[in-house]
Coordinates of C-alpha atoms and ligand atoms in Angstrom, one line a residue:
M50 CA 64.7 20.7 -21.4
T51 CA 64.9 20.0 -17.2
P52 CA 67.1 17.6 -15.5
L53 CA 64.4 16.4 -13.5
A54 CA 62.4 15.1 -16.5
D55 CA 62.6 11.1 -18.1
P56 CA 63.2 11.0 -21.6
V57 CA 61.2 10.1 -24.7
P58 CA 61.4 8.1 -27.9
G59 CA 61.7 10.7 -30.5
G60 CA 63.3 13.1 -27.7
R61 CA 62.1 15.5 -25.2
P62 CA 61.3 19.0 -26.8
G63 CA 64.0 20.8 -28.1
E64 CA 66.5 18.2 -27.6
V65 CA 67.1 16.7 -30.9
E66 CA 67.3 20.6 -32.4
R67 CA 69.7 21.0 -29.1
A68 CA 72.1 18.0 -30.1
V69 CA 72.2 18.9 -34.0
A70 CA 73.9 22.1 -32.4
L71 CA 75.9 20.7 -30.0
A72 CA 77.1 18.1 -32.5
S73 CA 78.1 20.5 -34.4
E74 CA 80.3 22.8 -31.5
L75 CA 81.7 19.8 -30.4
A76 CA 83.0 18.8 -33.9
G77 CA 84.7 22.5 -33.9
R78 CA 86.3 21.4 -30.8
G79 CA 87.5 18.7 -32.3
V80 CA 85.5 16.3 -30.7
H81 CA 85.1 12.7 -32.7
G82 CA 82.9 11.1 -30.4
V83 CA 81.0 11.0 -27.3
V84 CA 81.1 8.8 -24.2
F85 CA 77.6 7.3 -22.6
A86 CA 78.2 6.5 -19.2
Y87 CA 76.5 4.8 -16.4
V88 CA 77.3 2.6 -13.4
D89 CA 76.1 -1.0 -12.6
T90 CA 74.3 -2.4 -9.7
A91 CA 78.2 -3.7 -9.3
G92 CA 79.6 -0.1 -9.0
V93 CA 81.3 -1.1 -12.4
C94 CA 81.0 2.4 -14.9
R95 CA 79.9 0.7 -18.6
V96 CA 80.2 2.8 -21.6
K97 CA 79.2 2.8 -24.9
T98 CA 79.9 5.8 -27.1
V99 CA 78.6 7.1 -30.6
P100 CA 80.4 9.5 -33.1
T101 CA 79.7 13.4 -32.9
G102 CA 77.9 13.1 -36.1
K103 CA 75.0 10.7 -34.6
L104 CA 74.6 12.7 -31.1
A105 CA 71.3 14.0 -32.4
A106 CA 69.9 10.6 -33.4
A107 CA 70.7 9.3 -30.5
A108 CA 69.1 12.1 -28.6
A109 CA 66.2 11.2 -30.2
W110 CA 66.4 7.6 -30.2
G111 CA 68.7 6.5 -27.4
V112 CA 71.5 4.1 -28.0
G113 CA 70.8 0.1 -27.2
M114 CA 72.5 -1.4 -25.0
S115 CA 71.1 -5.0 -23.3
P116 CA 69.5 -5.0 -19.7
V117 CA 71.7 -8.0 -19.0
F118 CA 74.4 -5.5 -17.5
D119 CA 72.2 -4.5 -14.6
T120 CA 73.0 -8.1 -13.0
F121 CA 76.4 -8.3 -14.0
L122 CA 79.3 -8.7 -11.3
A123 CA 82.4 -7.0 -11.1
N124 CA 84.3 -10.1 -12.9
D125 CA 81.5 -9.6 -15.8
A126 CA 80.1 -12.6 -14.7
I127 CA 76.3 -13.0 -14.8
V128 CA 73.5 -13.4 -12.7
T129 CA 70.0 -13.5 -12.6
T130 CA 66.6 -11.9 -10.6
D131 CA 63.0 -12.8 -11.7
V132 CA 63.3 -10.1 -13.9
L133 CA 66.8 -9.2 -14.7
G134 CA 69.6 -11.1 -16.0
S135 CA 67.9 -12.0 -19.4
P136 CA 69.8 -12.1 -22.9
D137 CA 66.5 -10.7 -24.3
G138 CA 65.5 -7.3 -24.9
D139 CA 67.3 -4.0 -25.2
L140 CA 66.9 -0.7 -23.7
R141 CA 67.6 2.7 -25.1
L142 CA 70.7 5.2 -23.3
Y143 CA 69.6 8.4 -23.3
A144 CA 72.3 11.0 -22.7
D145 CA 71.8 13.8 -20.2
L146 CA 72.9 17.0 -22.4
D147 CA 72.6 19.4 -19.7
R148 CA 76.2 17.5 -18.1
L149 CA 77.9 16.9 -21.4
T150 CA 81.2 17.7 -21.0
V151 CA 84.3 17.7 -23.7
L152 CA 87.1 15.6 -22.1
S153 CA 90.4 17.5 -21.2
A154 CA 92.4 14.0 -20.7
Q155 CA 90.9 12.1 -23.5
P156 CA 91.2 14.2 -26.4
G157 CA 88.7 13.9 -29.1
W158 CA 86.3 12.7 -26.2
A159 CA 83.1 13.8 -24.8
W160 CA 81.0 12.5 -22.3
A161 CA 77.8 12.4 -21.0
P162 CA 75.5 10.0 -18.1
V163 CA 72.7 8.2 -19.1
D164 CA 69.2 7.1 -18.4
R165 CA 67.6 3.8 -19.0
I166 CA 64.7 4.0 -20.3
T167 CA 62.7 0.7 -22.4
Q168 CA 62.1 0.7 -26.1
D169 CA 58.5 1.4 -25.5
G170 CA 59.7 4.8 -23.4
A171 CA 59.1 3.8 -19.8
A172 CA 61.5 4.4 -17.6
H173 CA 63.4 1.4 -16.6
P174 CA 62.6 -0.2 -13.3
G175 CA 66.4 -1.0 -13.1
C176 CA 67.9 2.9 -13.7
S177 CA 69.5 3.7 -11.1
R178 CA 70.3 7.6 -12.0
T179 CA 66.0 7.8 -12.7
F180 CA 65.8 5.7 -9.2
L181 CA 67.5 8.6 -7.3
R182 CA 66.3 11.9 -10.0
R183 CA 62.5 10.4 -8.7
L184 CA 63.3 9.9 -5.1
V185 CA 64.6 13.9 -5.5
D186 CA 61.9 15.0 -7.3
R187 CA 59.6 13.6 -4.6
A188 CA 61.1 14.4 -1.6
E189 CA 60.4 18.0 -3.6
R190 CA 56.8 17.4 -4.1
E191 CA 56.1 15.4 -0.8
E192 CA 58.2 17.9 1.8
G193 CA 59.3 20.5 -0.1
L194 CA 63.0 19.6 0.6
G195 CA 65.9 19.6 -1.5
F196 CA 69.7 18.6 -1.0
L197 CA 73.3 19.3 -1.9
A198 CA 75.4 16.4 -1.6
G199 CA 79.1 16.0 -2.4
I200 CA 80.8 12.4 -2.9
E201 CA 84.8 12.3 -1.4
I202 CA 87.0 10.5 -4.5
E203 CA 90.2 8.7 -2.9
W204 CA 92.4 6.7 -5.1
A205 CA 95.6 4.8 -5.2
V206 CA 98.0 5.3 -8.0
G207 CA 100.2 2.6 -8.6
L208 CA 103.2 2.4 -11.5
G209 CA 102.2 1.3 -14.9
A210 CA 104.7 -1.4 -15.4
A211 CA 103.7 -3.6 -12.7
P212 CA 102.0 -6.7 -13.1
D213 CA 98.4 -7.0 -13.0
D214 CA 98.6 -9.0 -10.0
T215 CA 100.4 -6.5 -7.9
F216 CA 100.0 -2.7 -6.9
V217 CA 103.5 -0.8 -6.5
P218 CA 102.7 2.6 -5.4
A219 CA 103.9 5.2 -8.2
V220 CA 105.4 7.8 -5.4
S221 CA 106.7 7.2 -2.0
G222 CA 106.8 9.1 1.5
P223 CA 104.8 9.6 4.3
A224 CA 101.1 10.2 4.3
Y225 CA 99.6 13.9 3.7
G226 CA 103.8 14.3 3.1
A227 CA 105.3 17.0 0.5
I228 CA 107.4 14.6 -1.0
R229 CA 104.7 12.5 -2.4
Q230 CA 102.9 15.9 -3.9
V231 CA 106.6 16.9 -5.6
G232 CA 107.0 13.2 -6.6
L233 CA 103.8 13.5 -8.9
S234 CA 103.8 17.1 -9.0
D235 CA 103.4 17.1 -13.2
Y236 CA 100.6 14.2 -12.5
A237 CA 98.4 16.2 -10.1
A238 CA 99.0 19.6 -11.9
D239 CA 97.4 17.9 -15.0
L240 CA 94.3 16.2 -12.6
L241 CA 93.8 19.7 -11.5
A242 CA 94.1 21.6 -15.2
A243 CA 91.6 18.9 -16.3
C244 CA 89.2 19.1 -14.1
A245 CA 89.1 22.8 -14.3
A246 CA 88.8 22.9 -18.1
Q247 CA 86.0 20.5 -17.4
G248 CA 84.2 22.8 -15.0
L249 CA 84.7 20.4 -11.9
D250 CA 84.9 22.7 -9.1
V251 CA 87.7 20.9 -6.8
E252 CA 87.5 21.9 -3.4
Q253 CA 90.9 20.1 -2.5
F254 CA 93.6 17.6 -3.2
H255 CA 96.1 16.0 -1.4
P256 CA 98.2 13.1 -0.9
E257 CA 96.1 10.4 1.6
Y258 CA 97.5 7.8 4.3
A259 CA 97.9 4.7 2.3
P260 CA 100.8 4.0 0.1
G261 CA 100.4 5.7 -3.2
Q262 CA 96.8 7.1 -1.9
F263 CA 95.4 10.7 -2.8
E264 CA 92.2 12.3 -1.6
L265 CA 90.0 15.0 -4.4
S266 CA 86.9 16.6 -3.4
V267 CA 84.5 18.9 -5.3
A268 CA 81.9 21.5 -4.0
P269 CA 78.5 19.8 -3.7
L270 CA 75.8 19.6 -6.2
D271 CA 72.2 18.7 -6.0
P272 CA 72.1 14.8 -5.6
V273 CA 72.3 13.3 -9.4
A274 CA 74.7 16.3 -10.6
A275 CA 76.9 14.7 -7.6
A276 CA 76.6 11.7 -8.3
D277 CA 77.4 12.2 -11.8
R278 CA 80.3 14.0 -11.0
S279 CA 81.7 11.8 -8.8
V280 CA 81.8 9.2 -12.1
L281 CA 82.9 12.2 -14.3
V282 CA 85.6 13.0 -11.6
R283 CA 87.2 9.2 -12.0
Q284 CA 86.9 9.1 -16.0
T285 CA 89.1 12.0 -15.5
I286 CA 91.6 10.6 -12.8
R287 CA 91.5 7.7 -15.0
A288 CA 92.3 9.3 -18.0
V289 CA 95.1 11.5 -16.3
S290 CA 96.6 8.6 -14.9
A291 CA 96.8 6.6 -18.4
R292 CA 98.5 9.8 -20.2
H293 CA 101.4 9.5 -17.1
G294 CA 101.6 5.3 -17.6
L295 CA 100.2 4.9 -14.4
K296 CA 97.6 2.5 -12.8
V297 CA 94.7 4.0 -10.6
S298 CA 92.6 2.0 -8.1
F299 CA 89.3 3.4 -6.5
A300 CA 88.7 0.1 -5.0
P301 CA 87.6 -0.2 -1.5
V302 CA 91.2 -1.5 -0.8
V303 CA 94.3 -1.9 -2.8
Q304 CA 95.7 -4.2 -0.6
A305 CA 94.4 -6.4 2.2
Q306 CA 95.5 -5.0 5.4
G307 CA 95.7 -1.3 6.0
V308 CA 93.6 1.7 4.9
G309 CA 91.5 1.5 2.2
N310 CA 89.6 3.9 -0.2
G311 CA 86.3 5.7 1.3
G312 CA 84.5 7.5 -1.0
H313 CA 82.0 9.5 1.9
L314 CA 78.9 11.3 1.1
H315 CA 78.7 14.5 2.2
L316 CA 74.1 15.2 1.9
S317 CA 72.9 18.1 3.5
A318 CA 69.0 18.8 3.7
W319 CA 67.3 22.6 2.6
Y320 CA 64.1 23.6 3.4
G321 CA 62.9 27.2 1.4
G322 CA 66.7 28.1 0.7
E323 CA 68.0 27.0 4.4
N324 CA 70.5 24.4 5.5
L325 CA 68.6 22.3 7.7
H326 CA 72.1 21.4 9.2
G327 CA 73.3 24.4 10.1
T328 CA 70.6 26.7 10.7
G329 CA 68.8 25.1 14.0
D330 CA 68.5 25.4 17.3
R331 CA 69.2 21.7 18.5
R332 CA 72.7 20.4 18.5
Y333 CA 75.6 21.6 16.5
G334 CA 73.2 24.4 15.2
M335 CA 70.7 21.2 13.4
T336 CA 66.9 21.8 12.9
A337 CA 64.9 18.9 14.6
G338 CA 64.5 17.7 11.2
A339 CA 68.3 17.6 10.6
E340 CA 68.0 16.1 13.9
S341 CA 65.7 12.9 12.8
F342 CA 67.2 13.2 9.5
T343 CA 70.5 12.2 11.2
A344 CA 68.9 9.4 13.5
G345 CA 67.5 8.0 10.3
V346 CA 70.3 7.5 8.7
L347 CA 71.9 6.1 11.9
A348 CA 68.8 3.6 12.0
H349 CA 69.4 2.7 8.5
L350 CA 73.1 2.2 8.4
P351 CA 73.1 -1.3 8.8
G352 CA 71.1 -2.4 5.5
L353 CA 72.4 0.8 4.0
T354 CA 76.2 -1.1 4.0
A355 CA 75.2 -3.4 1.3
V356 CA 74.3 -0.9 -1.6
T357 CA 77.3 1.9 -0.3
A358 CA 79.9 -1.3 0.4
P359 CA 78.7 -3.6 -2.6
S360 CA 82.1 -5.3 -2.5
P361 CA 83.8 -8.5 -0.3
A362 CA 86.5 -6.2 -1.1
S363 CA 84.5 -3.3 1.2
Y364 CA 85.0 -5.5 4.0
L365 CA 88.4 -5.4 4.4
R366 CA 88.4 -1.5 4.1
L367 CA 85.7 -1.5 6.8
K368 CA 87.8 -1.8 10.3
P369 CA 87.9 0.1 13.7
S370 CA 90.0 2.9 13.6
Q371 CA 91.2 3.6 10.2
W372 CA 88.7 6.4 9.2
A373 CA 85.8 4.0 7.7
G374 CA 83.2 4.8 10.4
V375 CA 82.4 1.1 11.5
F376 CA 79.6 2.1 14.1
T377 CA 76.5 3.0 14.3
A378 CA 76.9 6.0 16.1
W379 CA 77.5 10.1 15.1
G380 CA 79.5 12.8 16.8
R381 CA 80.6 15.9 15.6
E382 CA 83.9 15.7 13.1
T383 CA 84.3 12.3 14.7
R384 CA 86.0 10.3 12.2
E385 CA 85.3 7.0 14.1
A386 CA 81.6 7.2 13.8
G387 CA 79.5 5.7 11.2
L388 CA 78.0 9.8 10.9
R389 CA 80.1 12.8 11.1
V390 CA 78.0 15.8 11.7
V391 CA 80.1 18.5 10.2
T392 CA 79.3 21.7 11.3
G393 CA 81.6 23.8 9.1
T394 CA 83.4 26.4 10.5
A395 CA 82.4 29.6 12.4
G396 CA 81.1 32.0 9.4
Q397 CA 79.8 29.6 7.0
R398 CA 77.9 27.3 9.5
G399 CA 74.6 28.0 7.6
R400 CA 75.8 27.0 4.0
A401 CA 78.7 24.6 4.9
A402 CA 76.9 22.5 7.7
N403 CA 76.5 18.5 6.5
L404 CA 76.2 14.9 7.3
E405 CA 79.1 12.9 6.4
V406 CA 78.2 9.4 5.8
K407 CA 81.5 7.4 6.1
P408 CA 80.9 3.5 5.8
V409 CA 80.9 4.4 1.9
D410 CA 83.2 3.5 -0.7
L411 CA 83.6 3.6 -4.5
A412 CA 82.6 0.4 -5.6
A413 CA 79.3 1.9 -4.6
N414 CA 77.1 3.1 -7.5
P415 CA 76.9 6.3 -6.4
Y416 CA 73.0 6.9 -7.4
L417 CA 72.1 4.0 -5.2
A418 CA 74.0 5.6 -2.6
L419 CA 72.7 8.7 -2.6
G420 CA 69.2 7.6 -3.1
C421 CA 69.5 4.9 -0.3
A422 CA 70.8 7.2 2.1
I423 CA 68.3 10.1 1.5
A424 CA 65.4 7.4 1.9
A425 CA 66.9 6.8 5.2
G426 CA 67.4 10.5 6.3
L427 CA 63.5 10.9 4.9
D428 CA 62.0 8.2 7.0
G429 CA 63.6 9.8 9.8
I430 CA 62.0 12.6 9.2
G431 CA 58.4 11.1 8.3
S432 CA 58.9 9.3 11.8
A433 CA 59.7 12.0 13.9
A434 CA 63.3 9.9 14.6
V435 CA 65.4 11.2 17.8
L436 CA 68.7 10.9 17.5
P437 CA 70.8 9.6 20.3
E438 CA 73.3 10.6 22.3
E439 CA 76.8 11.3 20.4
I440 CA 79.9 9.9 20.8
T441 CA 83.2 11.3 20.9
G442 CA 86.6 9.3 20.4
D443 CA 86.9 5.8 18.7
P444 CA 83.5 3.5 19.5
V445 CA 86.0 0.7 19.5
R446 CA 87.1 1.2 22.7
F447 CA 83.2 0.6 24.3
D448 CA 82.9 -2.7 26.3
A449 CA 79.8 -4.3 25.4
A450 CA 77.9 -3.2 28.1
E451 CA 78.3 0.4 27.3
A452 CA 78.3 -0.2 23.8
R453 CA 74.5 -1.4 24.1
A454 CA 73.9 1.1 26.9
R455 CA 74.4 3.9 23.7
G456 CA 73.1 1.7 21.3
V457 CA 76.2 1.9 19.6
R458 CA 76.8 -1.1 17.3
R459 CA 79.1 -2.5 14.8
L460 CA 78.0 -2.3 11.3
P461 CA 78.3 -5.8 9.0
V462 CA 81.7 -7.4 8.9
S463 CA 81.3 -9.2 5.9
L464 CA 79.3 -8.5 2.4
T465 CA 76.6 -11.6 3.4
E466 CA 76.0 -9.8 7.2
A467 CA 75.2 -6.6 5.4
V468 CA 72.3 -8.4 2.3
A469 CA 71.1 -9.8 5.6
E470 CA 70.3 -6.6 7.0
F471 CA 69.4 -5.2 3.9
R472 CA 67.0 -8.2 3.4
E473 CA 64.7 -7.1 6.5
D474 CA 65.2 -3.2 5.8
E475 CA 61.9 -2.6 4.6
V476 CA 62.4 1.2 4.1
L477 CA 65.3 1.1 1.7
R478 CA 64.1 -2.0 -0.4
A479 CA 60.5 0.1 -0.6
A480 CA 62.5 3.1 -2.2
L481 CA 64.3 1.2 -4.8
G482 CA 61.5 -1.2 -5.8
P483 CA 61.1 -4.8 -6.2
V484 CA 63.6 -4.4 -9.3
L485 CA 66.9 -2.9 -8.2
A486 CA 66.3 -4.3 -4.6
D487 CA 66.3 -7.6 -6.2
A488 CA 69.2 -6.6 -8.6
V489 CA 71.2 -5.3 -5.1
T490 CA 70.9 -8.6 -3.3
A491 CA 71.2 -11.4 -6.5
V492 CA 74.3 -9.2 -7.6
R493 CA 75.7 -9.3 -3.8
E494 CA 75.1 -12.7 -3.5
G495 CA 76.9 -13.3 -6.8
E496 CA 79.8 -11.5 -5.4
I497 CA 79.9 -13.7 -2.2
A498 CA 79.9 -16.6 -4.4
A499 CA 82.8 -15.4 -6.5
V500 CA 85.0 -14.8 -3.7
D501 CA 84.1 -17.8 -1.8
G502 CA 87.2 -19.5 -0.3
L503 CA 89.9 -16.5 -1.3
D504 CA 91.8 -15.5 1.3
D505 CA 91.9 -11.8 2.1
E506 CA 95.0 -11.0 0.0
R507 CA 93.0 -12.7 -2.9
V508 CA 89.9 -10.8 -2.2
A509 CA 91.9 -7.5 -2.6
A510 CA 93.6 -8.5 -5.7
A511 CA 89.8 -9.6 -7.4
Y512 CA 88.7 -6.5 -6.8
R513 CA 92.0 -3.8 -7.2
W514 CA 91.6 -3.0 -10.5
K515 CA 88.1 -3.1 -11.4
Y516 CA 86.6 0.1 -10.2
Ligands
LIG792 N1 90.9 6.6 3.6 C1 89.8 6.8 4.8 C2 88.3 5.2 4.4 O1 89.0 4.3 3.9 C3 89.7 8.3 5.3 C4 90.5 8.9 5.6 C5 89.8 10.3 5.7 O2 88.9 10.0 6.9 O3 89.6 10.7 4.8 O4 87.4 5.5 4.6
MG793 MG1 90.1 11.1 3.4

C-alpha cells in the first residue's frame, strides 16, 4: 500500500490480509483496541475505536461516522453549510495501517490516523487528510516538488486537581528554567520514553516561556506524516499527563494575557533531492523557487490565518512581541516576523534550511494548515512571486509610513478579520475546494458567535481544555 492512495470499499489490495496479520501481532502485544483519530474543522481531534479483532473488517469496510462532525464547533455545537452539518448520511473511516502505532502511555491501545470516504467509495470532500495528501501529490506530479514539514508542539501543564475553570501551573520556576525540568522530571522522562517507544523522533524538549509551559519538537517528515505525527504527539502528551494526574492544554492561550502556545510550521520544498531553501544562490541560500515559495506564503498569510489560527482564543495569542509572528514580514531567524527563514548551522544548511510559519497554533487542523501553507507557496512559485526585503528586529517599532513602505501589515487581530481575509483569498479557497472552504468559514463564524460578548478571560477559559 502506498501512503498516497485513497482507501476503497473492500480494502486496498493486500490491505485486509495485512490487517489480519497486524491484528494478531497487536493481540500478542496486549493491544485490545485501536483508536481511529481524525481532526475536525474546528481543530478538535475526535476518535472512534475498534477492538483489535475487528481491525481487518475495518480495513475492508471502514468504520462509520456521521459527516456532521465536519461542522462541529469546539464546544460541540453544530453549524451547517450547503452540504455539511446535516444529520443524514454516513462516512467510513479508514485507518492508515502504515501509521498504526502501539500507544506506550495507553496500555492496551494502538492508534492510527484515518481517511474518510463515502459509503460509495468516493473521497469525502470534507476530509482534511485527503486534502493534504492530494495537494502533496499534485505538487509532485505537476512541479516535481516534494516537501518536508514539522510542527512544533507547545503546551501548558496544569495541576489535575484544580477545578476546570482555573489553570494552576503544575510546576513553578523561571522560563526555560532548570527548576521546571527538575520539578517535572519523572513526567518529562516518561514522555521521552513514550515517544521513543512509539518511534517518534524527538529533536528536543524544554520548559517554555509561559507558566507551566513546555515544548517538544520532532524531526521533519513528508507533510501528511508530519500532520499525523503532530496528532500522535499530542495524544501521547495527553496520556502521559493523565498518568501523572496532570491536565494539559494545547489551547492558543491558557490565560488571556501573556505568551501563548504556538504550533509553528516548518516547511521546506525539495526538487530532485535538493532542498530549495538551502542550496541556492539567492538570499540565505534560497533558490529562486524558495524565494517565490516564501513570497507566496507571505502574500497569503492574512487569509491563511483563518486556517492556522482558527479559534477566537488564537487572537489572544497573536499579539506583537510575544514571538507569535503577527506581521506580514520575513527575516532570517527573526521571531517577530510572520515568516522566519531558518538557515540552520553552517555544515548542515542543505538539509536543515526551512521556512517557519509562526502565526499558527495548535487549534489549527494540521492537515488544513499544512495544505493551505503549501498551496500558498505553490502559488508563489507559479507566479514567480518576488520576495520583498527582509526585516530585522520587531516590526512593531515601524511607524505607519515605514510599515507601508516595507509592505508590512499587521495580521488579522480577530477571527472576524481573518475570515474576511480568507473569503477574499481565491487561491486558498480553490485549493480547499468549495466544501472544505465553506466548512472553514461556517465553523469560524460559529466560533465567533459562540463567544459573542465574552471578555478575554472568558474567551481563554472557553477554549482552555478543548484542544
Ligand atoms: N510561545 C510562542 C508562540 O506563541 C513561541 C515561542 C517560541 O518562539 O518558541 O508562538
Ligand atoms: Mg517555543
